[in-house]
Short mmCIF file of C-alpha atoms in Angstrom, two decimals:
data_model
loop_
_atom_site.label_atom_id
_atom_site.label_comp_id
_atom_site.label_asym_id
_atom_site.label_seq_id
_atom_site.Cartn_x
_atom_site.Cartn_y
_atom_site.Cartn_z
CA MET A 1 -11.26 -26.61 41.21
CA MET A 2 -11.25 -22.84 41.82
CA SER A 3 -7.83 -21.42 41.45
CA SER A 4 -6.66 -18.48 43.18
CA SER A 5 -3.53 -17.94 41.07
CA LYS A 6 -2.85 -14.34 40.13
CA VAL A 7 -4.04 -13.49 36.82
CA PRO A 8 -2.83 -10.55 34.74
CA ASP A 9 -5.21 -7.83 33.95
CA SER A 10 -4.80 -8.33 30.27
CA GLY A 11 -6.76 -11.78 30.73
CA SER A 12 -4.30 -13.50 28.51
CA SER A 13 -5.34 -17.08 27.82
CA LEU A 14 -1.66 -18.05 27.43
CA ASP A 15 -0.84 -16.82 30.78
CA LEU A 16 -3.66 -18.40 32.57
CA LEU A 17 -3.05 -21.75 30.80
CA GLN A 18 0.51 -21.85 31.77
CA LYS A 19 -0.41 -21.61 35.31
CA ILE A 20 -2.31 -25.16 35.30
CA LYS A 21 -0.49 -28.21 36.33
CA VAL A 22 -1.82 -31.37 35.15
CA GLY A 23 -2.43 -33.75 37.96
CA GLU A 24 -1.78 -37.42 37.99
CA GLY A 25 -4.37 -39.83 36.95
CA LYS A 26 -6.97 -40.11 34.15
CA TRP A 27 -9.58 -37.95 36.38
CA CYS A 28 -7.32 -35.09 36.98
CA ALA A 29 -6.05 -34.91 33.61
CA THR A 30 -9.80 -34.78 32.20
CA ILE A 31 -10.56 -31.92 34.67
CA SER A 32 -7.37 -30.08 33.71
CA ARG A 33 -8.31 -30.34 30.07
CA ILE A 34 -11.78 -29.00 30.77
CA ARG A 35 -10.54 -26.03 32.91
CA ARG A 36 -7.96 -25.36 29.99
CA TRP A 37 -10.67 -25.20 27.68
CA ILE A 38 -13.03 -22.86 29.89
CA ILE A 39 -9.89 -20.51 30.32
CA TRP A 40 -9.38 -20.41 26.62
CA LEU A 41 -13.18 -19.71 26.15
CA VAL A 42 -13.35 -16.94 28.66
CA SER A 43 -10.06 -15.19 28.08
CA SER A 44 -9.22 -15.71 24.36
CA PRO A 45 -10.52 -12.90 21.97
CA ASN A 46 -10.88 -15.63 19.44
CA SER A 47 -13.58 -17.37 21.38
CA HIS A 48 -16.20 -14.55 21.19
CA PHE A 49 -17.41 -15.43 24.56
CA GLU A 50 -17.89 -11.75 25.61
CA THR A 51 -19.49 -11.12 22.30
CA PHE A 52 -22.01 -13.78 22.89
CA VAL A 53 -22.75 -12.63 26.52
CA LEU A 54 -23.24 -9.11 25.52
CA ALA A 55 -25.68 -10.31 22.92
CA MET A 56 -27.57 -12.14 25.54
CA ILE A 57 -27.73 -9.01 27.76
CA VAL A 58 -29.20 -7.04 24.90
CA LEU A 59 -31.58 -9.75 23.94
CA ASN A 60 -32.62 -10.10 27.60
CA SER A 61 -33.12 -6.28 27.83
CA VAL A 62 -35.31 -6.44 24.95
CA VAL A 63 -37.47 -9.23 26.25
CA MET A 64 -37.79 -7.54 29.82
CA ALA A 65 -38.82 -4.38 27.84
CA CYS A 66 -41.83 -6.57 26.35
CA THR A 67 -43.34 -7.15 29.91
CA ASP A 68 -47.07 -6.22 29.97
CA TYR A 69 -47.79 -4.41 33.08
CA ARG A 70 -51.48 -4.38 32.54
CA HIS A 71 -51.51 -7.89 34.23
CA VAL A 72 -49.97 -7.75 37.75
CA ASP A 73 -50.34 -9.85 40.86
CA GLN A 74 -51.16 -8.70 44.43
CA ASP A 75 -47.63 -7.27 44.90
CA TYR A 76 -47.80 -5.43 41.57
CA GLN A 77 -45.52 -7.65 39.76
CA PRO A 78 -46.32 -8.86 36.27
CA THR A 79 -47.96 -12.08 36.26
CA ALA A 80 -48.46 -14.73 33.34
CA GLU A 81 -52.24 -15.11 34.10
CA GLY A 82 -54.18 -13.62 31.19
CA SER A 83 -51.14 -12.40 29.22
CA GLU A 84 -49.19 -14.49 26.58
CA ARG A 85 -46.43 -11.86 26.55
CA ASN A 86 -45.68 -12.19 30.37
CA GLU A 87 -45.88 -15.91 30.01
CA PHE A 88 -43.19 -15.77 27.26
CA VAL A 89 -41.06 -13.46 29.25
CA GLU A 90 -41.12 -15.72 32.33
CA LYS A 91 -40.29 -18.89 30.36
CA SER A 92 -37.39 -16.97 28.54
CA GLU A 93 -36.17 -15.81 31.86
CA ILE A 94 -35.20 -19.34 32.77
CA LEU A 95 -32.97 -19.68 29.67
CA PHE A 96 -31.40 -16.46 30.36
CA ASN A 97 -30.92 -17.26 33.93
CA VAL A 98 -29.21 -20.45 33.00
CA ILE A 99 -26.76 -18.86 30.34
CA PHE A 100 -25.75 -16.09 33.14
CA ILE A 101 -25.28 -18.87 35.76
CA ILE A 102 -22.89 -20.76 33.45
CA GLU A 103 -21.17 -17.43 32.51
CA CYS A 104 -20.48 -16.76 36.19
CA PHE A 105 -19.25 -20.23 36.80
CA PHE A 106 -16.84 -20.20 33.98
CA LYS A 107 -15.42 -17.08 35.14
CA ILE A 108 -15.13 -18.34 38.71
CA VAL A 109 -13.23 -21.43 37.26
CA THR A 110 -11.14 -19.15 35.34
CA TYR A 111 -9.97 -16.50 37.79
CA GLY A 112 -10.91 -17.92 41.13
CA PHE A 113 -13.63 -16.92 43.42
CA LEU A 114 -12.36 -14.46 46.06
CA LEU A 115 -9.03 -15.18 47.77
CA ASP A 116 -6.67 -13.73 45.15
CA LYS A 117 -6.69 -10.13 44.24
CA ASP A 118 -6.96 -10.91 40.72
CA SER A 119 -9.91 -13.15 41.54
CA TYR A 120 -13.53 -12.91 40.01
CA LEU A 121 -14.95 -10.76 42.85
CA ARG A 122 -11.75 -8.69 43.36
CA ARG A 123 -10.67 -7.91 39.86
CA ASN A 124 -13.30 -4.95 39.49
CA ASN A 125 -16.54 -3.72 40.84
CA TRP A 126 -18.52 -4.92 37.76
CA ASN A 127 -17.88 -8.34 38.52
CA LYS A 128 -19.46 -7.94 41.94
CA MET A 129 -22.53 -6.32 40.33
CA ASP A 130 -22.80 -9.28 38.06
CA PHE A 131 -22.44 -11.69 40.90
CA ILE A 132 -25.23 -9.96 42.90
CA VAL A 133 -27.65 -10.08 39.80
CA VAL A 134 -26.90 -13.68 39.10
CA ALA A 135 -27.32 -14.60 42.74
CA ALA A 136 -30.48 -12.87 42.94
CA SER A 137 -31.82 -14.59 39.70
CA VAL A 138 -31.04 -17.95 41.32
CA MET A 139 -32.77 -17.13 44.47
CA SER A 140 -35.81 -15.98 42.72
CA MET A 141 -36.13 -19.32 40.99
CA PHE A 142 -36.62 -21.19 44.22
CA PRO A 143 -40.23 -21.76 45.16
CA GLY A 144 -41.40 -20.25 48.51
CA MET A 145 -38.72 -17.68 48.65
CA PRO A 146 -39.73 -14.55 50.56
CA ASN A 147 -39.67 -11.20 48.93
CA VAL A 148 -39.47 -12.69 45.45
CA SER A 149 -40.79 -9.30 44.05
CA VAL A 150 -37.60 -7.70 45.41
CA LEU A 151 -35.32 -10.01 44.03
CA ARG A 152 -37.07 -9.80 40.50
CA THR A 153 -36.65 -6.19 40.63
CA ILE A 154 -32.95 -6.60 40.84
CA ARG A 155 -33.11 -7.97 37.22
CA VAL A 156 -33.27 -4.43 35.91
CA LEU A 157 -29.47 -4.18 36.66
CA ARG A 158 -28.75 -6.53 33.90
CA PRO A 159 -28.75 -4.05 31.25
CA LEU A 160 -25.94 -2.28 33.36
CA ARG A 161 -23.79 -5.34 33.00
CA SER A 162 -23.15 -4.36 29.31
CA ILE A 163 -21.12 -1.39 30.61
CA SER A 164 -18.24 -3.81 31.83
CA ARG A 165 -18.14 -5.31 28.44
CA LEU A 166 -17.97 -2.12 26.45
CA PRO A 167 -14.53 -0.28 27.07
CA GLY A 168 -15.55 2.95 25.73
CA LEU A 169 -18.84 3.14 27.72
CA ARG A 170 -16.84 1.79 30.88
CA LYS A 171 -14.39 4.70 30.32
CA ILE A 172 -17.16 7.36 30.17
CA ILE A 173 -18.78 6.06 33.40
CA GLY A 174 -15.30 6.04 35.06
CA ALA A 175 -14.66 9.56 34.02
CA LEU A 176 -18.14 10.56 35.28
CA ILE A 177 -17.47 9.10 38.70
CA ASP A 178 -13.72 10.67 38.78
CA SER A 179 -15.42 14.03 38.24
CA MET A 180 -17.85 14.03 40.99
CA GLU A 181 -15.60 16.05 43.21
CA SER A 182 -15.30 18.86 40.55
CA LEU A 183 -19.15 18.63 40.06
CA MET A 184 -19.88 19.20 43.77
CA ASN A 185 -18.78 22.84 43.36
CA VAL A 186 -21.24 23.35 40.64
CA ILE A 187 -23.90 21.47 42.32
CA LEU A 188 -23.44 23.79 45.42
CA LEU A 189 -23.69 26.72 43.32
CA LEU A 190 -26.92 25.56 41.95
CA VAL A 191 -28.22 24.77 45.33
CA PHE A 192 -27.15 28.27 46.78
CA PHE A 193 -28.88 29.74 43.70
CA LEU A 194 -32.02 27.75 44.30
CA ALA A 195 -32.01 28.53 47.96
CA CYS A 196 -31.64 32.31 47.36
CA PHE A 197 -34.54 32.61 45.06
CA SER A 198 -36.60 30.24 47.17
CA ILE A 199 -36.22 32.78 50.14
CA ILE A 200 -37.18 35.40 47.83
CA GLY A 201 -40.18 33.60 46.63
CA VAL A 202 -41.31 33.01 50.39
CA VAL A 203 -40.79 36.77 51.09
CA PHE A 204 -42.96 37.88 48.37
CA TRP A 205 -45.36 35.22 47.45
CA ARG A 206 -46.26 33.04 50.31
CA GLY A 207 -49.74 32.37 50.51
CA ILE A 208 -50.87 34.17 47.28
CA LEU A 209 -51.24 31.19 45.03
CA HIS A 210 -54.20 29.90 47.12
CA SER A 211 -56.35 32.83 45.87
CA ARG A 212 -59.29 31.86 43.67
CA CYS A 213 -62.43 33.78 42.54
CA ARG A 214 -65.37 32.89 44.98
CA LEU A 215 -69.10 33.02 44.21
CA THR A 216 -69.86 34.66 47.68
CA PRO A 217 -68.31 37.52 49.63
CA TYR A 218 -67.33 35.53 52.46
CA PRO A 219 -67.17 31.71 53.61
CA VAL A 220 -70.63 30.20 54.16
CA VAL A 221 -71.68 27.16 56.40
CA LEU A 222 -72.60 23.74 54.95
CA PHE A 223 -76.09 22.36 55.21
CA GLU A 224 -76.42 19.42 57.46
CA ASN A 225 -78.52 17.51 54.84
CA CYS A 226 -76.18 18.17 51.82
CA ARG A 227 -72.62 17.33 52.60
CA SER A 228 -71.20 16.33 49.08
CA GLN A 229 -71.00 17.91 45.75
CA SER A 230 -71.84 14.57 44.06
CA GLU A 231 -75.44 14.79 45.69
CA GLN A 232 -78.30 16.14 43.75
CA CYS A 233 -78.96 18.80 46.32
CA TRP A 234 -75.67 20.55 45.71
CA GLU A 235 -76.67 22.79 42.71
CA MET A 236 -79.74 23.92 44.96
CA TYR A 237 -77.40 24.55 48.00
CA LEU A 238 -75.12 26.59 45.78
CA THR A 239 -77.86 28.75 44.46
CA GLU A 240 -79.34 29.42 47.87
CA VAL A 241 -76.07 30.53 49.37
CA ILE A 242 -75.18 32.72 46.48
CA SER A 243 -78.63 34.41 46.30
CA ASN A 244 -78.65 34.83 50.10
CA SER A 245 -75.10 34.61 51.36
CA SER A 246 -75.59 36.76 54.49
CA ALA A 247 -77.97 34.22 55.97
CA TYR A 248 -75.36 31.41 55.78
CA ARG A 249 -72.29 33.51 56.74
CA CYS A 250 -69.67 31.37 58.42
CA LEU A 251 -68.40 33.94 60.97
CA GLU A 252 -69.98 37.40 61.91
CA GLU A 253 -66.55 39.12 61.72
CA GLU A 254 -65.07 40.72 58.62
CA THR A 255 -63.23 38.38 56.22
CA ASN A 256 -60.08 40.57 56.56
CA ASP A 257 -59.26 43.31 58.78
CA SER A 258 -55.85 45.43 58.89
CA SER A 259 -55.88 45.64 62.58
CA TRP A 260 -55.78 41.84 63.02
CA THR A 261 -52.43 40.11 63.71
CA GLN A 262 -51.80 36.43 63.48
CA SER A 263 -53.04 35.40 67.00
CA THR A 264 -55.90 37.96 67.25
CA SER A 265 -57.51 36.94 64.09
CA PRO A 266 -60.83 35.23 64.53
CA TRP A 267 -59.85 32.26 62.43
CA TYR A 268 -57.04 31.64 64.92
CA VAL A 269 -59.06 32.37 67.89
CA LYS A 270 -62.01 30.30 67.14
CA GLY A 271 -60.00 27.76 65.13
CA PRO A 272 -61.05 26.19 61.60
CA GLN A 273 -64.75 26.21 60.81
CA ASP A 274 -67.03 23.61 59.24
CA CYS A 275 -67.57 25.89 56.37
CA ILE A 276 -66.67 26.40 52.63
CA TRP A 277 -65.92 29.41 50.36
CA PRO A 278 -67.76 28.31 46.98
CA ILE A 279 -65.29 28.47 43.97
CA ASP A 280 -66.03 29.47 40.59
CA THR A 281 -64.84 26.19 38.97
CA ASN A 282 -65.00 27.56 35.68
CA ASP A 283 -62.26 30.10 36.31
CA GLU A 284 -58.90 28.51 37.22
CA ARG A 285 -56.75 31.71 37.25
CA VAL A 286 -55.16 32.85 40.58
CA CYS A 287 -56.67 36.21 41.72
CA SER A 288 -55.08 39.16 43.18
CA LEU A 289 -56.10 39.50 47.05
CA GLY A 290 -55.15 43.19 47.23
CA GLY A 291 -56.03 44.14 43.80
CA ALA A 292 -52.39 44.86 42.76
CA GLY A 293 -52.02 41.94 40.68
CA GLY A 294 -52.76 41.32 37.10
CA TYR A 295 -55.95 39.39 37.51
CA VAL A 296 -59.08 40.90 39.63
CA CYS A 297 -62.27 38.78 39.63
CA PRO A 298 -64.75 40.34 37.12
CA SER A 299 -68.46 39.96 37.58
CA ILE A 300 -70.15 37.21 35.52
CA LEU A 301 -73.59 36.72 33.98
CA ALA A 302 -75.68 34.19 35.94
CA GLU A 303 -78.15 31.79 34.31
CA ASP A 304 -81.06 34.07 35.17
CA GLY A 305 -79.52 37.01 33.37
CA LYS A 306 -78.24 38.72 36.36
CA MET A 307 -74.86 39.91 37.06
CA VAL A 308 -73.10 38.15 39.91
CA ASP A 309 -70.09 39.73 41.71
CA ARG A 310 -67.31 37.51 42.47
CA THR A 311 -64.74 37.83 45.41
CA CYS A 312 -61.00 36.99 45.43
CA GLY A 313 -60.47 34.81 48.58
CA SER A 314 -58.27 32.13 49.99
CA ASN A 315 -58.76 29.12 52.24
CA TYR A 316 -56.30 30.89 54.66
CA ASP A 317 -56.40 34.28 56.16
CA ASP A 318 -53.90 36.88 55.57
CA PHE A 319 -51.60 35.45 58.34
CA GLY A 320 -51.85 31.77 57.03
CA ASN A 321 -54.50 30.70 59.61
CA ALA A 322 -56.70 27.87 58.17
CA ARG A 323 -60.17 28.90 57.76
CA PHE A 324 -61.85 25.43 57.47
CA ILE A 325 -61.52 22.06 58.84
CA ASN A 326 -59.55 19.91 56.48
CA SER A 327 -62.37 17.28 55.89
CA MET A 328 -62.81 15.21 52.92
CA GLU A 329 -66.47 16.73 52.60
CA PRO A 330 -67.90 17.96 50.31
CA TYR A 331 -65.12 17.61 47.67
CA GLY A 332 -63.87 14.01 48.10
CA TYR A 333 -60.39 15.43 48.90
CA PRO A 334 -59.04 17.70 51.70
CA ARG A 335 -61.30 20.87 52.17
CA MET A 336 -58.20 23.13 52.48
CA LYS A 337 -56.73 22.04 48.99
CA SER A 338 -60.13 23.07 47.41
CA GLY A 339 -58.59 26.16 45.98
CA VAL A 340 -55.65 24.58 44.33
CA PHE A 341 -56.57 21.01 43.78
CA THR A 342 -56.64 21.19 39.97
CA GLU A 343 -54.34 20.19 37.10
CA GLY A 344 -53.63 23.64 36.05
CA LEU A 345 -52.42 24.63 39.61
CA ASN A 346 -50.35 21.23 39.96
CA TRP A 347 -52.73 20.04 42.60
CA GLY A 348 -51.29 22.41 44.94
CA TYR A 349 -47.78 21.61 44.94
CA THR A 350 -46.81 24.75 43.27
CA ASN A 351 -46.48 27.49 45.96
CA TYR A 352 -44.13 29.47 48.07
CA ASP A 353 -45.76 28.91 51.45
CA ASN A 354 -42.54 27.63 52.94
CA PHE A 355 -38.87 27.13 52.11
CA TRP A 356 -39.01 23.70 50.94
CA ALA A 357 -42.30 24.10 48.74
CA ALA A 358 -40.43 27.19 47.35
CA PHE A 359 -37.27 25.17 46.65
CA VAL A 360 -39.26 22.54 44.77
CA THR A 361 -41.06 25.24 42.75
CA THR A 362 -38.01 27.14 41.86
CA PHE A 363 -36.34 23.93 40.77
CA GLN A 364 -39.20 23.39 38.61
CA VAL A 365 -38.73 26.83 37.11
CA VAL A 366 -35.00 26.22 36.68
CA SER A 367 -35.79 22.86 34.69
CA MET A 368 -38.02 25.01 32.43
CA GLU A 369 -40.80 22.43 32.81
CA GLY A 370 -43.92 24.65 33.01
CA TRP A 371 -42.10 27.69 34.42
CA THR A 372 -44.26 29.90 32.41
CA ASP A 373 -47.42 28.67 34.01
CA VAL A 374 -45.85 29.45 37.44
CA MET A 375 -44.85 32.82 36.30
CA TYR A 376 -48.35 33.69 35.08
CA GLN A 377 -49.85 32.64 38.37
CA THR A 378 -47.57 35.05 40.32
CA MET A 379 -48.21 37.80 37.65
CA ASP A 380 -52.18 37.37 38.28
CA ALA A 381 -51.63 37.32 42.20
CA TRP A 382 -48.86 39.76 42.69
CA VAL A 383 -47.40 42.61 40.62
CA ALA A 384 -46.71 41.63 36.93
CA ALA A 385 -43.59 43.53 36.19
CA PRO A 386 -41.42 42.36 39.03
CA SER A 387 -42.63 38.78 38.63
CA ILE A 388 -41.50 38.80 35.13
CA VAL A 389 -38.02 40.19 35.92
CA ILE A 390 -37.45 37.68 38.83
CA PHE A 391 -38.61 34.59 36.72
CA ILE A 392 -36.52 35.62 33.68
CA THR A 393 -33.44 35.91 35.94
CA ILE A 394 -34.04 32.52 37.48
CA VAL A 395 -34.45 30.92 33.97
CA ILE A 396 -31.38 32.63 32.41
CA PHE A 397 -28.97 32.12 35.34
CA GLY A 398 -30.41 28.80 36.66
CA GLY A 399 -31.93 27.24 33.62
CA HIS A 400 -29.25 28.22 31.06
CA ILE A 401 -26.01 29.08 32.92
CA VAL A 402 -25.87 26.98 35.86
CA LEU A 403 -27.40 23.81 34.54
CA ASN A 404 -25.40 24.14 31.38
CA LEU A 405 -22.43 24.50 33.40
CA VAL A 406 -23.10 21.21 34.95
CA LEU A 407 -23.64 19.60 31.63
CA ALA A 408 -20.24 21.25 30.31
CA VAL A 409 -18.32 19.88 33.41
CA ILE A 410 -19.67 16.35 32.74
CA THR A 411 -18.91 16.42 28.99
CA GLU A 412 -15.35 17.75 29.54
CA SER A 413 -14.65 15.27 32.33
CA MET A 414 -15.26 12.17 29.87
CA GLU A 415 -12.00 12.84 27.91
CA LYS A 416 -9.89 15.90 29.23
CA LEU A 417 -10.49 15.86 32.99
CA GLU A 418 -7.25 14.24 34.20
CA GLU A 419 -5.12 15.97 31.53
CA GLU A 420 -6.52 19.41 32.44
CA GLU A 421 -6.12 18.86 36.22
CA LYS A 422 -2.43 17.92 35.51
CA GLU A 423 -1.92 21.01 33.21
CA ALA A 424 -3.76 23.20 35.67
CA ASN A 425 -1.56 22.00 38.57
CA ASN A 426 1.66 22.62 36.63
CA LEU A 427 0.58 26.00 35.35
CA ARG A 428 -0.48 26.72 39.06
CA THR A 429 2.91 25.68 40.60
CA GLU A 430 4.92 27.77 37.87
CA ALA A 431 2.69 30.75 38.52
CA GLU A 432 3.23 30.62 42.15
CA SER A 433 6.88 30.20 41.95
CA ARG A 434 7.09 33.28 39.68
CA LEU A 435 4.97 35.15 41.99
CA SER A 436 6.98 34.43 44.95
CA ILE A 437 10.25 35.47 43.10
CA LYS A 438 8.52 38.65 41.99
CA ASP A 439 7.24 39.46 45.43
CA GLY A 440 10.77 39.37 46.72
CA SER A 441 11.71 42.31 44.76
CA ILE A 442 8.61 44.33 45.05
CA ALA A 443 8.10 46.94 47.69
CA LYS A 444 5.28 46.60 50.10
CA PRO A 445 1.90 48.01 49.02
CA THR A 446 0.98 51.50 50.37
CA ASP A 447 -1.83 49.84 52.33
CA GLN A 448 0.83 47.73 54.32
CA GLN A 449 1.85 50.88 56.08
CA GLN A 450 -1.84 51.01 57.55
CA ILE A 451 -1.85 47.35 58.30
CA ASP A 452 1.42 47.77 60.36
CA GLU A 453 -0.49 49.96 62.78
CA PRO A 454 -1.12 47.96 66.22
CA VAL A 455 -4.80 47.87 66.07
CA CYS A 456 -4.90 47.07 62.31
CA LYS A 457 -2.17 44.54 62.74
CA ALA A 458 -4.34 42.74 65.50
CA ALA A 459 -7.25 42.91 63.19
CA ASN A 460 -5.30 41.52 60.31
CA ILE A 461 -4.30 38.57 62.57
CA LEU A 462 -7.87 38.13 63.85
CA ILE A 463 -9.53 37.97 60.50
CA LYS A 464 -7.01 35.44 58.91
CA SER A 465 -7.26 33.17 61.96
CA SER A 466 -9.20 29.83 61.26
CA PHE A 467 -11.41 30.37 64.22
CA PHE A 468 -12.77 33.76 62.90
CA GLN A 469 -13.44 32.46 59.46
CA THR A 470 -15.00 29.33 60.94
CA PHE A 471 -17.19 31.59 63.21
CA VAL A 472 -18.34 33.90 60.17
CA MET A 473 -19.10 30.79 58.10
CA VAL A 474 -21.19 29.32 60.88
CA CYS A 475 -23.05 32.77 61.32
CA ILE A 476 -23.65 32.86 57.46
CA PHE A 477 -25.14 29.19 57.74
CA ILE A 478 -27.28 30.32 60.73
CA ASN A 479 -28.54 33.48 58.83
CA THR A 480 -29.44 31.19 55.73
CA ILE A 481 -31.51 28.96 58.17
CA ILE A 482 -33.24 31.89 59.80
CA LEU A 483 -34.15 33.36 56.32
CA ALA A 484 -35.45 29.97 55.23
CA CYS A 485 -37.48 29.83 58.44
CA ASP A 486 -39.87 32.52 57.25
CA HIS A 487 -43.31 30.84 56.11
CA TYR A 488 -46.86 31.43 55.46
CA GLY A 489 -48.66 31.30 58.64
CA ILE A 490 -45.79 32.30 60.85
CA THR A 491 -46.92 33.25 64.46
CA ASP A 492 -46.11 36.69 66.03
CA GLU A 493 -43.75 35.22 68.47
CA PHE A 494 -41.65 33.32 66.22
CA SER A 495 -41.63 36.34 63.71
CA ALA A 496 -40.24 38.36 66.62
CA PHE A 497 -37.51 35.87 67.48
CA LEU A 498 -36.38 35.71 63.86
CA GLU A 499 -36.16 39.53 63.85
CA ILE A 500 -34.23 39.64 67.03
CA VAL A 501 -31.67 36.94 65.46
CA ASN A 502 -31.51 38.92 62.33
CA ILE A 503 -30.52 42.07 64.10
CA VAL A 504 -27.73 40.15 66.14
CA LEU A 505 -26.48 38.50 62.85
CA THR A 506 -26.56 41.87 61.12
CA PHE A 507 -24.43 43.49 63.86
CA ILE A 508 -22.06 40.51 63.71
CA PHE A 509 -21.74 40.98 59.85
CA PHE A 510 -21.05 44.69 60.27
CA LEU A 511 -18.35 44.15 62.86
CA GLU A 512 -16.75 41.62 60.57
CA MET A 513 -16.77 44.17 57.67
CA CYS A 514 -15.11 46.69 59.91
CA LEU A 515 -12.49 44.33 61.18
CA SER A 516 -11.74 43.22 57.44
CA MET A 517 -11.33 47.01 56.32
CA ALA A 518 -8.96 47.69 59.33
CA GLY A 519 -6.90 44.53 58.74
CA LEU A 520 -6.72 44.55 55.04
CA GLY A 521 -6.97 48.16 54.17
CA MET A 522 -9.77 49.60 51.89
CA LYS A 523 -8.06 48.82 48.61
CA MET A 524 -7.43 45.12 49.65
CA TYR A 525 -10.96 44.77 50.92
CA LEU A 526 -12.55 45.93 48.01
CA ARG A 527 -10.65 43.60 45.93
#
């Protein structure tokens, strides 16, 4: 039944029909005539079979888009209970499944299933995707099938099947896939750009985006009989601790002391405390801990007509030690997030406390989605002018130049990538040929006389060796990791270790620079 005969890529119905031999007997003749008709239907442009299938794919996509996700089952999959739209979608799904199963069967009958190189599954990868989608649809129709929700999820791939039936769209996708190798260079440039500015962010801005205006000069203890801000006693508690904060002070030590280190800070020695530092919820701006930033907490007028001084503070001390236990009391979310758990501060995800958080924040800035909010926060907490310069630089080079370079590469690859690569290769070959001929008639550069010296010659051989170049690349990679290890809350021991490694790497890079100058000459090195 399933022929494995080779079918031309053109899919000509005449070529396919000529390969069918009519068997003996009435039954064989009937089967042959049916298969001839199926081959004509699938491969003939006059049958409009592909047009019909494409229309069904589009219609099925529209029907799936009508799913009402307000009615879901325990697996969060849409259910027909209480929803006429979902009931219509489920009933229509049976019809579409039958149509796509018949389409798959007809193509298997036409091309064969697997054995021949031009069979259904081996003609192209799009047919493999079609078969997976159809097989998943058939399996999801059987009652009692486990992981039905996973099988139903595969249905979302159906709109992708239209790609294989639209030559122009298939060409675009193919060009995009072929250009991935060229895009990797641009992507690596973007990642390097993000990594550099992420490290800059960790160096200058770690920990500063946790600072908020507080209603007391220092952290205060919680009352045993009032442990939630949803309780009626909470307003009375705030009034009491604001008016007499010294009586409820969390630690007797000063809030900050310049003589402390990460390991001698009382918040490290005594550990996180069961305390809070009441926040002025009416003021979401990030404040400046040292007073050099753009926003210093002003005094506010209380309900009794008195002026209340506010203090800029953080749930972490200056060295990144947590001041409070990370309990869900009294806010209903982790206590250490109380300073940043607001929509205006992106629920605490926007920060530069470590490399990965800084990388995500920098990527947000590059995408230009809410980048001004991040800039305003750093301006309030740090120094305004340098913050503006850094963020404008990130947006110009990252958001405009680098990302647009990615789009430019993708656009050009759709139509001209292969032709440009061939032309570039030809031009490169011709240029190298002309250069080799030209170099044969030109005297050695003046720097060559210096390179001929024994020491310089040895340095030239060394710096051009693959071992030396690999060693330098490894050192650069290690240096990048070391820089990325700097984070908010770093211990003194780890900071000293990073400093030692930085000194060693600096000496290595200085030695590499001296060897390059000696081996190449000053003029060639500066080039």
